[in-house]
Short mmCIF file of N, CA and C in Angstrom, two decimals:
data_model
loop_
_atom_site.label_atom_id
_atom_site.label_comp_id
_atom_site.label_asym_id
_atom_site.label_seq_id
_atom_site.Cartn_x
_atom_site.Cartn_y
_atom_site.Cartn_z
N MET E 288 12.29 -6.52 -8.58
CA MET E 288 12.81 -6.71 -7.26
C MET E 288 13.26 -8.39 -7.42
N SER E 289 14.19 -8.36 -6.60
CA SER E 289 14.73 -9.79 -6.78
C SER E 289 14.08 -10.74 -5.83
N LYS E 290 14.38 -12.05 -5.93
CA LYS E 290 13.87 -13.24 -5.09
C LYS E 290 14.41 -12.80 -3.54
N ILE E 291 15.52 -12.39 -3.43
CA ILE E 291 15.93 -11.96 -2.03
C ILE E 291 15.32 -10.94 -1.30
N GLN E 292 14.79 -9.92 -2.08
CA GLN E 292 14.07 -8.70 -1.66
C GLN E 292 12.83 -9.24 -1.16
N GLN E 293 12.05 -10.04 -2.13
CA GLN E 293 10.75 -10.58 -1.67
C GLN E 293 11.00 -11.61 -0.48
N THR E 294 12.09 -12.42 -0.30
CA THR E 294 12.18 -13.28 0.99
C THR E 294 12.23 -12.46 2.13
N ILE E 295 13.03 -11.49 2.04
CA ILE E 295 13.40 -10.68 3.19
C ILE E 295 11.94 -9.99 3.56
N SER E 296 11.07 -9.30 2.65
CA SER E 296 9.81 -8.86 3.10
C SER E 296 8.95 -9.72 3.63
N ARG E 297 8.88 -11.07 3.31
CA ARG E 297 8.07 -11.94 3.93
C ARG E 297 8.45 -12.36 5.32
N ALA E 298 9.82 -12.24 5.50
CA ALA E 298 10.58 -12.64 6.70
C ALA E 298 10.27 -11.57 7.77
N ILE E 299 10.34 -10.35 7.30
CA ILE E 299 9.86 -9.50 8.27
C ILE E 299 8.60 -8.91 8.72
N GLY E 300 7.71 -9.96 7.89
CA GLY E 300 6.31 -9.60 7.88
C GLY E 300 5.64 -8.43 7.43
N GLY E 301 6.12 -8.08 6.05
CA GLY E 301 5.51 -6.85 5.61
C GLY E 301 4.19 -7.19 4.88
N THR E 302 3.31 -6.15 5.08
CA THR E 302 2.01 -6.16 4.66
C THR E 302 1.50 -4.88 3.77
N VAL E 303 0.71 -5.06 3.07
CA VAL E 303 0.18 -4.02 2.06
C VAL E 303 -1.41 -3.94 2.33
N SER E 304 -1.85 -2.75 2.52
CA SER E 304 -3.10 -2.52 2.76
C SER E 304 -3.61 -1.05 2.16
N VAL E 305 -5.12 -0.76 2.13
CA VAL E 305 -5.42 0.47 1.72
C VAL E 305 -6.21 1.20 2.87
N ALA E 306 -5.69 2.60 2.76
CA ALA E 306 -6.36 3.41 3.91
C ALA E 306 -7.12 4.62 3.27
N SER E 307 -8.13 5.00 3.96
CA SER E 307 -8.79 6.39 3.45
C SER E 307 -8.24 7.43 4.20
N ILE E 308 -8.12 8.59 3.35
CA ILE E 308 -7.61 9.98 3.88
C ILE E 308 -8.38 11.10 3.46
N ARG E 309 -8.92 11.89 4.62
CA ARG E 309 -9.80 12.59 4.29
C ARG E 309 -8.89 14.12 3.70
N ASP E 310 -9.28 14.82 2.56
CA ASP E 310 -8.51 15.72 2.22
C ASP E 310 -9.03 17.00 2.86
N PRO E 311 -8.16 17.79 3.60
CA PRO E 311 -8.50 18.73 4.41
C PRO E 311 -8.94 20.11 3.61
N ALA E 312 -8.60 20.03 2.15
CA ALA E 312 -9.06 21.38 1.42
C ALA E 312 -10.56 21.37 0.99
N ASP E 313 -11.11 20.09 0.82
CA ASP E 313 -12.37 20.07 0.53
C ASP E 313 -13.38 19.15 1.19
N GLY E 314 -12.77 18.32 1.92
CA GLY E 314 -13.37 17.29 2.70
C GLY E 314 -13.76 15.94 1.95
N SER E 315 -13.29 15.86 0.91
CA SER E 315 -13.52 14.62 0.17
C SER E 315 -12.63 13.39 0.77
N VAL E 316 -12.95 12.24 0.61
CA VAL E 316 -12.26 10.91 0.84
C VAL E 316 -11.48 10.39 -0.30
N ARG E 317 -9.98 10.11 -0.17
CA ARG E 317 -9.10 9.81 -0.96
C ARG E 317 -8.79 8.41 -0.54
N PHE E 318 -8.07 7.52 -1.05
CA PHE E 318 -7.70 6.13 -0.80
C PHE E 318 -5.98 6.41 -1.05
N THR E 319 -5.25 5.54 -0.13
CA THR E 319 -3.75 5.30 -0.37
C THR E 319 -3.55 3.90 -0.22
N VAL E 320 -2.35 3.56 -0.72
CA VAL E 320 -2.08 2.19 -0.59
C VAL E 320 -0.64 2.26 0.51
N ILE E 321 -0.70 1.40 1.51
CA ILE E 321 0.33 1.41 2.47
C ILE E 321 0.95 0.28 2.48
N TYR E 322 2.37 0.33 2.88
CA TYR E 322 3.12 -0.97 3.17
C TYR E 322 3.77 -0.51 4.49
N GLN E 323 3.51 -1.63 5.29
CA GLN E 323 3.98 -1.65 6.56
C GLN E 323 4.75 -2.94 7.19
N SER E 324 5.94 -2.84 7.62
CA SER E 324 6.57 -3.82 8.47
C SER E 324 7.05 -3.46 9.64
N ARG E 325 7.89 -4.34 10.32
CA ARG E 325 8.42 -3.95 11.68
C ARG E 325 9.62 -2.94 11.37
N ALA E 326 10.16 -2.79 10.08
CA ALA E 326 11.28 -1.85 9.96
C ALA E 326 10.87 -0.65 8.99
N LEU E 327 9.49 -0.54 8.36
CA LEU E 327 9.28 0.47 7.50
C LEU E 327 7.76 0.72 7.59
N TYR E 328 7.45 1.98 7.21
CA TYR E 328 6.10 2.54 7.09
C TYR E 328 6.11 3.47 5.80
N TRP E 329 5.39 2.89 4.77
CA TRP E 329 5.44 3.59 3.63
C TRP E 329 3.92 3.94 2.90
N GLN E 330 3.81 5.00 2.52
CA GLN E 330 2.42 5.08 1.70
C GLN E 330 2.51 5.90 0.31
N THR E 331 1.94 5.56 -0.58
CA THR E 331 1.88 6.05 -2.00
C THR E 331 1.73 7.54 -1.69
N ARG E 332 2.48 8.53 -2.67
CA ARG E 332 2.05 9.84 -2.65
C ARG E 332 0.78 10.03 -3.69
N HIS E 333 0.44 9.25 -4.57
CA HIS E 333 -0.87 9.40 -5.46
C HIS E 333 -2.03 8.91 -4.34
N ARG E 334 -3.07 9.64 -4.44
CA ARG E 334 -4.55 9.29 -3.74
C ARG E 334 -5.29 9.06 -4.79
N PHE E 335 -5.94 8.01 -4.66
CA PHE E 335 -7.14 7.44 -5.54
C PHE E 335 -8.13 7.82 -5.19
N GLN E 336 -9.02 8.24 -6.12
CA GLN E 336 -10.62 8.53 -6.01
C GLN E 336 -11.51 7.49 -5.60
N GLU E 337 -11.31 6.29 -6.14
CA GLU E 337 -11.95 5.16 -6.21
C GLU E 337 -11.26 4.12 -5.49
N VAL E 338 -12.14 3.57 -4.33
CA VAL E 338 -11.29 2.37 -3.33
C VAL E 338 -10.76 1.31 -4.36
N GLU E 339 -11.64 0.84 -5.37
CA GLU E 339 -11.23 -0.27 -6.36
C GLU E 339 -9.76 -0.14 -6.78
N HIS E 340 -9.55 1.27 -7.29
CA HIS E 340 -8.19 1.53 -7.68
C HIS E 340 -7.19 1.42 -6.90
N ALA E 341 -7.41 1.72 -5.78
CA ALA E 341 -6.28 1.44 -4.51
C ALA E 341 -5.98 0.29 -4.31
N GLU E 342 -7.44 -0.58 -4.38
CA GLU E 342 -7.13 -1.94 -3.96
C GLU E 342 -6.29 -2.79 -5.21
N ALA E 343 -6.43 -2.51 -6.32
CA ALA E 343 -5.84 -3.09 -7.38
C ALA E 343 -4.34 -2.61 -7.34
N GLY E 344 -4.06 -1.45 -6.90
CA GLY E 344 -2.43 -1.13 -6.64
C GLY E 344 -2.01 -1.93 -5.37
N ALA E 345 -2.73 -2.20 -4.29
CA ALA E 345 -2.23 -2.92 -3.16
C ALA E 345 -2.02 -4.23 -3.72
N LEU E 346 -2.74 -4.94 -4.61
CA LEU E 346 -2.51 -6.16 -5.13
C LEU E 346 -1.17 -6.37 -5.60
N ALA E 347 -1.16 -5.60 -6.77
CA ALA E 347 0.10 -5.30 -7.55
C ALA E 347 1.38 -5.25 -6.78
N LEU E 348 1.38 -4.23 -5.80
CA LEU E 348 2.51 -4.04 -4.82
C LEU E 348 2.63 -5.18 -4.13
N GLY E 349 1.46 -5.88 -3.39
CA GLY E 349 1.76 -7.13 -2.65
C GLY E 349 2.57 -8.33 -3.32
N ASP E 350 2.05 -8.48 -4.81
CA ASP E 350 2.67 -9.25 -5.49
C ASP E 350 4.12 -9.10 -5.81
N PHE E 351 4.42 -7.70 -6.12
CA PHE E 351 5.74 -7.17 -6.42
C PHE E 351 6.82 -7.45 -5.21
N LEU E 352 6.40 -7.35 -4.20
CA LEU E 352 7.09 -7.18 -2.76
C LEU E 352 7.16 -8.58 -2.03
N GLY E 353 6.12 -9.51 -2.53
CA GLY E 353 6.02 -10.48 -1.94
C GLY E 353 5.44 -10.59 -0.44
N ALA E 354 4.58 -9.48 -0.27
CA ALA E 354 3.99 -9.34 1.02
C ALA E 354 2.68 -9.68 1.14
N GLU E 355 2.11 -9.93 2.33
CA GLU E 355 0.62 -10.27 2.41
C GLU E 355 -0.16 -8.95 2.30
N VAL E 356 -1.39 -9.34 1.63
CA VAL E 356 -2.26 -8.08 1.16
C VAL E 356 -3.44 -8.37 2.15
N ARG E 357 -3.65 -7.06 2.69
CA ARG E 357 -5.01 -6.95 3.61
C ARG E 357 -5.92 -6.01 3.05
N LEU E 358 -6.81 -6.40 2.69
CA LEU E 358 -8.00 -5.63 1.98
C LEU E 358 -9.15 -5.55 2.86
#
């Protein structure tokens, strides 16, 4: 990602966080990484079994996008 894209992400107030999702098939809890701004809502297709793995993904995505990370 370019410096311009990081600047834009900061300007529009992008945040990265972790959310829990219950799997309707078996009732287990999985975790996903979410990016949200005034213009966009996006979540990973991958579901993490451990919250620590999702948090690591959120930190990496936040650094990459230049977004605030809320854990």
